Amino acid sequence: MNEDSSHRSSFHEEAVLFYRHWRWMATPLAVCLALTALYNQVARPVYMTQAVVSIETVSRRPGLRPVVDAPTVEAAMARHATLIESLNLIEGAVDSLNGEGVPAELSTGPIRTGMDVVTGIYQDLMGTGPGGDKQASIIAFRSRLRVVRTPPSPWITVQFSSYDAEAGV
């Protein structure tokens, strides 16, 4: 019985401690939950579209010799990755956009994550957000484009991120 009463006494002391100081425990929890709810309201989901570009080492046309040495394949992959990320290609892509969804998507500026979401909301409220000019669209397009290479394989993955699920299709 002694052990049971000491157990009850310990629990009683903790309950009294919790009762006396519940505000110190509940306030940070409430603040964190409120900030989480606020962030979930203002943060937008980011969708990603990706395509794989394959650099083949074997020729499909008869009579052409295949590329077999690794340095040549690596150089071709580096050229293609550089070309995909080049400013000229991005500028041409922005110029060729004539749909309603994609220019509206690019007018929102670069993809915002983390603290950039809060900064972007402040800029939007103050009216200093991104403009609709061509340079802002190029910067926004470039922030959404990502080229991933894995050197041993002959594949280049091109990823495009957007706030609109249909913009990258």
PDB file of C-alpha atoms in Angstrom:
ATOM      1  CA  MET A   1       0.000   0.000   0.000  1.00  0.00           C
ATOM      2  CA  ASN A   2       2.874   2.324   0.610  1.00  0.00           C
ATOM      3  CA  GLU A   3       3.966   2.081  -3.017  1.00  0.00           C
ATOM      4  CA  ASP A   4       0.428   2.800  -4.248  1.00  0.00           C
ATOM      5  CA  SER A   5       0.069   5.901  -2.098  1.00  0.00           C
ATOM      6  CA  SER A   6       3.466   7.230  -3.207  1.00  0.00           C
ATOM      7  CA  HIS A   7       2.419   6.683  -6.818  1.00  0.00           C
ATOM      8  CA  ARG A   8      -0.813   8.547  -6.189  1.00  0.00           C
ATOM      9  CA  SER A   9       1.079  11.309  -4.414  1.00  0.00           C
ATOM     10  CA  SER A  10       3.456  11.718  -7.368  1.00  0.00           C
ATOM     11  CA  PHE A  11       0.567  11.866  -9.829  1.00  0.00           C
ATOM     12  CA  HIS A  12      -1.268  14.342  -7.603  1.00  0.00           C
ATOM     13  CA  GLU A  13       1.791  16.623  -7.482  1.00  0.00           C
ATOM     14  CA  GLU A  14       2.099  16.579 -11.262  1.00  0.00           C
ATOM     15  CA  ALA A  15      -1.604  17.316 -11.702  1.00  0.00           C
ATOM     16  CA  VAL A  16      -1.362  20.258  -9.319  1.00  0.00           C
ATOM     17  CA  LEU A  17       1.742  21.505 -11.165  1.00  0.00           C
ATOM     18  CA  PHE A  18      -0.088  21.258 -14.496  1.00  0.00           C
ATOM     19  CA  TYR A  19      -3.155  23.010 -13.054  1.00  0.00           C
ATOM     20  CA  ARG A  20      -1.063  25.893 -11.715  1.00  0.00           C
ATOM     21  CA  HIS A  21       1.013  26.412 -14.853  1.00  0.00           C
ATOM     22  CA  TRP A  22      -1.306  25.370 -17.667  1.00  0.00           C
ATOM     23  CA  ARG A  23      -1.089  28.803 -19.300  1.00  0.00           C
ATOM     24  CA  TRP A  24       2.690  28.440 -19.760  1.00  0.00           C
ATOM     25  CA  MET A  25       2.110  25.178 -21.595  1.00  0.00           C
ATOM     26  CA  ALA A  26      -1.000  26.075 -23.572  1.00  0.00           C
ATOM     27  CA  THR A  27       0.117  29.495 -24.849  1.00  0.00           C
ATOM     28  CA  PRO A  28       3.110  28.337 -26.962  1.00  0.00           C
ATOM     29  CA  LEU A  29       1.039  25.448 -28.279  1.00  0.00           C
ATOM     30  CA  ALA A  30      -1.792  27.799 -29.297  1.00  0.00           C
ATOM     31  CA  VAL A  31       0.648  30.238 -30.934  1.00  0.00           C
ATOM     32  CA  CYS A  32       2.312  27.434 -32.925  1.00  0.00           C
ATOM     33  CA  LEU A  33      -1.042  26.062 -34.069  1.00  0.00           C
ATOM     34  CA  ALA A  34      -2.212  29.552 -35.106  1.00  0.00           C
ATOM     35  CA  LEU A  35       0.994  30.191 -37.082  1.00  0.00           C
ATOM     36  CA  THR A  36       0.693  26.787 -38.757  1.00  0.00           C
ATOM     37  CA  ALA A  37      -2.912  27.503 -39.748  1.00  0.00           C
ATOM     38  CA  LEU A  38      -1.924  30.944 -41.084  1.00  0.00           C
ATOM     39  CA  TYR A  39       0.953  29.491 -43.136  1.00  0.00           C
ATOM     40  CA  ASN A  40      -1.324  26.806 -44.583  1.00  0.00           C
ATOM     41  CA  GLN A  41      -3.806  29.507 -45.630  1.00  0.00           C
ATOM     42  CA  VAL A  42      -1.254  31.668 -47.453  1.00  0.00           C
ATOM     43  CA  ALA A  43       1.095  28.998 -48.851  1.00  0.00           C
ATOM     44  CA  ARG A  44       0.120  27.661 -52.236  1.00  0.00           C
ATOM     45  CA  PRO A  45       0.799  24.123 -53.419  1.00  0.00           C
ATOM     46  CA  VAL A  46       3.584  23.696 -55.944  1.00  0.00           C
ATOM     47  CA  TYR A  47       3.047  21.244 -58.800  1.00  0.00           C
ATOM     48  CA  MET A  48       5.877  19.703 -60.784  1.00  0.00           C
ATOM     49  CA  THR A  49       5.991  18.372 -64.330  1.00  0.00           C
ATOM     50  CA  GLN A  50       9.015  16.463 -65.515  1.00  0.00           C
ATOM     51  CA  ALA A  51      10.313  15.005 -68.744  1.00  0.00           C
ATOM     52  CA  VAL A  52      13.307  12.810 -69.422  1.00  0.00           C
ATOM     53  CA  VAL A  53      15.638  13.507 -72.343  1.00  0.00           C
ATOM     54  CA  SER A  54      17.636  10.470 -73.409  1.00  0.00           C
ATOM     55  CA  ILE A  55      20.934  10.818 -75.221  1.00  0.00           C
ATOM     56  CA  GLU A  56      21.290   7.573 -77.102  1.00  0.00           C
ATOM     57  CA  THR A  57      24.700   6.051 -77.632  1.00  0.00           C
ATOM     58  CA  VAL A  58      23.500   3.695 -80.359  1.00  0.00           C
ATOM     59  CA  SER A  59      22.461   5.079 -83.732  1.00  0.00           C
ATOM     60  CA  ARG A  60      18.975   4.256 -84.989  1.00  0.00           C
ATOM     61  CA  ARG A  61      19.939   4.955 -88.607  1.00  0.00           C
ATOM     62  CA  PRO A  62      21.989   2.358 -90.441  1.00  0.00           C
ATOM     63  CA  GLY A  63      25.408   3.432 -91.523  1.00  0.00           C
ATOM     64  CA  LEU A  64      26.048   5.894 -88.665  1.00  0.00           C
ATOM     65  CA  ARG A  65      28.622   4.871 -86.160  1.00  0.00           C
ATOM     66  CA  PRO A  66      27.574   4.677 -82.503  1.00  0.00           C
ATOM     67  CA  VAL A  67      29.066   6.839 -79.787  1.00  0.00           C
ATOM     68  CA  VAL A  68      30.809   4.523 -77.384  1.00  0.00           C
ATOM     69  CA  ASP A  69      33.330   6.551 -75.456  1.00  0.00           C
ATOM     70  CA  ALA A  70      32.218   8.036 -72.155  1.00  0.00           C
ATOM     71  CA  PRO A  71      33.809  11.500 -72.570  1.00  0.00           C
ATOM     72  CA  THR A  72      31.863  12.103 -75.804  1.00  0.00           C
ATOM     73  CA  VAL A  73      28.581  11.066 -74.157  1.00  0.00           C
ATOM     74  CA  GLU A  74      29.348  13.248 -71.119  1.00  0.00           C
ATOM     75  CA  ALA A  75      30.159  16.226 -73.364  1.00  0.00           C
ATOM     76  CA  ALA A  76      26.895  15.735 -75.278  1.00  0.00           C
ATOM     77  CA  MET A  77      24.950  15.588 -72.016  1.00  0.00           C
ATOM     78  CA  ALA A  78      26.633  18.745 -70.739  1.00  0.00           C
ATOM     79  CA  ARG A  79      25.846  20.550 -74.031  1.00  0.00           C
ATOM     80  CA  HIS A  80      22.191  19.508 -73.905  1.00  0.00           C
ATOM     81  CA  ALA A  81      21.802  20.495 -70.234  1.00  0.00           C
ATOM     82  CA  THR A  82      23.418  23.871 -70.905  1.00  0.00           C
ATOM     83  CA  LEU A  83      21.200  24.404 -73.943  1.00  0.00           C
ATOM     84  CA  ILE A  84      18.024  23.582 -71.997  1.00  0.00           C
ATOM     85  CA  GLU A  85      18.953  26.090 -69.280  1.00  0.00           C
ATOM     86  CA  SER A  86      20.208  28.757 -71.690  1.00  0.00           C
ATOM     87  CA  LEU A  87      18.773  32.246 -71.582  1.00  0.00           C
ATOM     88  CA  ASN A  88      18.073  32.211 -75.335  1.00  0.00           C
ATOM     89  CA  LEU A  89      15.895  29.105 -75.092  1.00  0.00           C
ATOM     90  CA  ILE A  90      14.036  30.453 -72.048  1.00  0.00           C
ATOM     91  CA  GLU A  91      13.487  33.789 -73.785  1.00  0.00           C
ATOM     92  CA  GLY A  92      12.170  31.973 -76.862  1.00  0.00           C
ATOM     93  CA  ALA A  93       9.840  29.903 -74.673  1.00  0.00           C
ATOM     94  CA  VAL A  94       8.487  33.028 -72.938  1.00  0.00           C
ATOM     95  CA  ASP A  95       7.999  34.716 -76.337  1.00  0.00           C
ATOM     96  CA  SER A  96       6.101  31.718 -77.718  1.00  0.00           C
ATOM     97  CA  LEU A  97       3.662  31.546 -74.804  1.00  0.00           C
ATOM     98  CA  ASN A  98       0.287  32.777 -75.977  1.00  0.00           C
ATOM     99  CA  GLY A  99      -2.143  30.882 -73.694  1.00  0.00           C
ATOM    100  CA  GLU A 100      -3.959  32.515 -70.820  1.00  0.00           C
ATOM    101  CA  GLY A 101      -2.780  30.204 -68.020  1.00  0.00           C
ATOM    102  CA  VAL A 102       0.979  30.255 -68.405  1.00  0.00           C
ATOM    103  CA  PRO A 103       1.564  34.046 -68.700  1.00  0.00           C
ATOM    104  CA  ALA A 104      -0.698  34.500 -65.667  1.00  0.00           C
ATOM    105  CA  GLU A 105       1.375  31.863 -63.884  1.00  0.00           C
ATOM    106  CA  LEU A 106       4.633  33.654 -64.761  1.00  0.00           C
ATOM    107  CA  SER A 107       3.236  37.015 -63.650  1.00  0.00           C
ATOM    108  CA  THR A 108       3.149  35.719 -60.063  1.00  0.00           C
ATOM    109  CA  GLY A 109       6.945  35.839 -60.007  1.00  0.00           C
ATOM    110  CA  PRO A 110       9.417  33.176 -58.903  1.00  0.00           C
ATOM    111  CA  ILE A 111       8.306  30.150 -56.883  1.00  0.00           C
ATOM    112  CA  ARG A 112       8.095  31.125 -53.215  1.00  0.00           C
ATOM    113  CA  THR A 113       9.032  28.718 -50.445  1.00  0.00           C
ATOM    114  CA  GLY A 114       9.674  29.135 -46.738  1.00  0.00           C
ATOM    115  CA  MET A 115      10.360  32.722 -45.708  1.00  0.00           C
ATOM    116  CA  ASP A 116       9.889  33.882 -49.318  1.00  0.00           C
ATOM    117  CA  VAL A 117       6.143  33.296 -48.835  1.00  0.00           C
ATOM    118  CA  VAL A 118       6.023  35.881 -46.044  1.00  0.00           C
ATOM    119  CA  THR A 119       8.236  38.305 -48.003  1.00  0.00           C
ATOM    120  CA  GLY A 120       6.049  37.843 -51.100  1.00  0.00           C
ATOM    121  CA  ILE A 121       2.869  38.567 -49.148  1.00  0.00           C
ATOM    122  CA  TYR A 122       4.458  41.760 -47.813  1.00  0.00           C
ATOM    123  CA  GLN A 123       5.522  42.782 -51.347  1.00  0.00           C
ATOM    124  CA  ASP A 124       2.029  42.064 -52.668  1.00  0.00           C
ATOM    125  CA  LEU A 125       0.454  44.188 -49.921  1.00  0.00           C
ATOM    126  CA  MET A 126       2.873  47.062 -50.541  1.00  0.00           C
ATOM    127  CA  GLY A 127       2.494  46.861 -54.318  1.00  0.00           C
ATOM    128  CA  THR A 128       6.182  46.136 -54.920  1.00  0.00           C
ATOM    129  CA  GLY A 129       5.635  42.590 -56.206  1.00  0.00           C
ATOM    130  CA  PRO A 130       6.844  41.317 -59.566  1.00  0.00           C
ATOM    131  CA  GLY A 131       5.684  43.146 -62.634  1.00  0.00           C
ATOM    132  CA  GLY A 132       4.294  41.785 -65.845  1.00  0.00           C
ATOM    133  CA  ASP A 133       7.207  42.720 -68.105  1.00  0.00           C
ATOM    134  CA  LYS A 134       9.219  40.251 -70.155  1.00  0.00           C
ATOM    135  CA  GLN A 135      12.276  40.286 -67.882  1.00  0.00           C
ATOM    136  CA  ALA A 136      10.149  39.378 -64.839  1.00  0.00           C
ATOM    137  CA  SER A 137       8.592  36.524 -66.838  1.00  0.00           C
ATOM    138  CA  ILE A 138      12.042  35.224 -67.799  1.00  0.00           C
ATOM    139  CA  ILE A 139      13.185  35.328 -64.164  1.00  0.00           C
ATOM    140  CA  ALA A 140      10.008  33.537 -63.091  1.00  0.00           C
ATOM    141  CA  PHE A 141      10.419  30.887 -65.813  1.00  0.00           C
ATOM    142  CA  ARG A 142      14.063  30.350 -64.893  1.00  0.00           C
ATOM    143  CA  SER A 143      13.182  29.873 -61.204  1.00  0.00           C
ATOM    144  CA  ARG A 144      10.691  27.162 -62.174  1.00  0.00           C
ATOM    145  CA  LEU A 145      13.012  25.241 -64.539  1.00  0.00           C
ATOM    146  CA  ARG A 146      15.383  22.639 -63.138  1.00  0.00           C
ATOM    147  CA  VAL A 147      17.694  20.328 -65.086  1.00  0.00           C
ATOM    148  CA  VAL A 148      18.970  17.243 -63.266  1.00  0.00           C
ATOM    149  CA  ARG A 149      21.781  15.080 -64.626  1.00  0.00           C
ATOM    150  CA  THR A 150      23.147  11.829 -63.291  1.00  0.00           C
ATOM    151  CA  PRO A 151      26.504  11.379 -65.049  1.00  0.00           C
ATOM    152  CA  PRO A 152      26.649   7.587 -65.358  1.00  0.00           C
ATOM    153  CA  SER A 153      23.263   7.401 -67.096  1.00  0.00           C
ATOM    154  CA  PRO A 154      22.426   8.960 -70.500  1.00  0.00           C
ATOM    155  CA  TRP A 155      19.327  10.753 -69.181  1.00  0.00           C
ATOM    156  CA  ILE A 156      18.651  14.381 -68.387  1.00  0.00           C
ATOM    157  CA  THR A 157      15.552  15.120 -66.316  1.00  0.00           C
ATOM    158  CA  VAL A 158      13.862  18.456 -67.017  1.00  0.00           C
ATOM    159  CA  GLN A 159      11.509  19.628 -64.244  1.00  0.00           C
ATOM    160  CA  PHE A 160       9.105  22.568 -64.324  1.00  0.00           C
ATOM    161  CA  SER A 161       7.388  23.767 -61.141  1.00  0.00           C
ATOM    162  CA  SER A 162       4.224  25.875 -61.034  1.00  0.00           C
ATOM    163  CA  TYR A 163       1.407  26.960 -58.754  1.00  0.00           C
ATOM    164  CA  ASP A 164      -1.198  25.988 -61.365  1.00  0.00           C
ATOM    165  CA  ALA A 165      -1.600  22.258 -61.991  1.00  0.00           C
ATOM    166  CA  GLU A 166      -2.222  22.845 -65.725  1.00  0.00           C
ATOM    167  CA  ALA A 167       0.577  25.364 -66.381  1.00  0.00           C
ATOM    168  CA  GLY A 168       3.398  22.857 -66.745  1.00  0.00           C
ATOM    169  CA  VAL A 169       1.562  20.466 -69.031  1.00  0.00           C
TER     170      VAL A 169
END
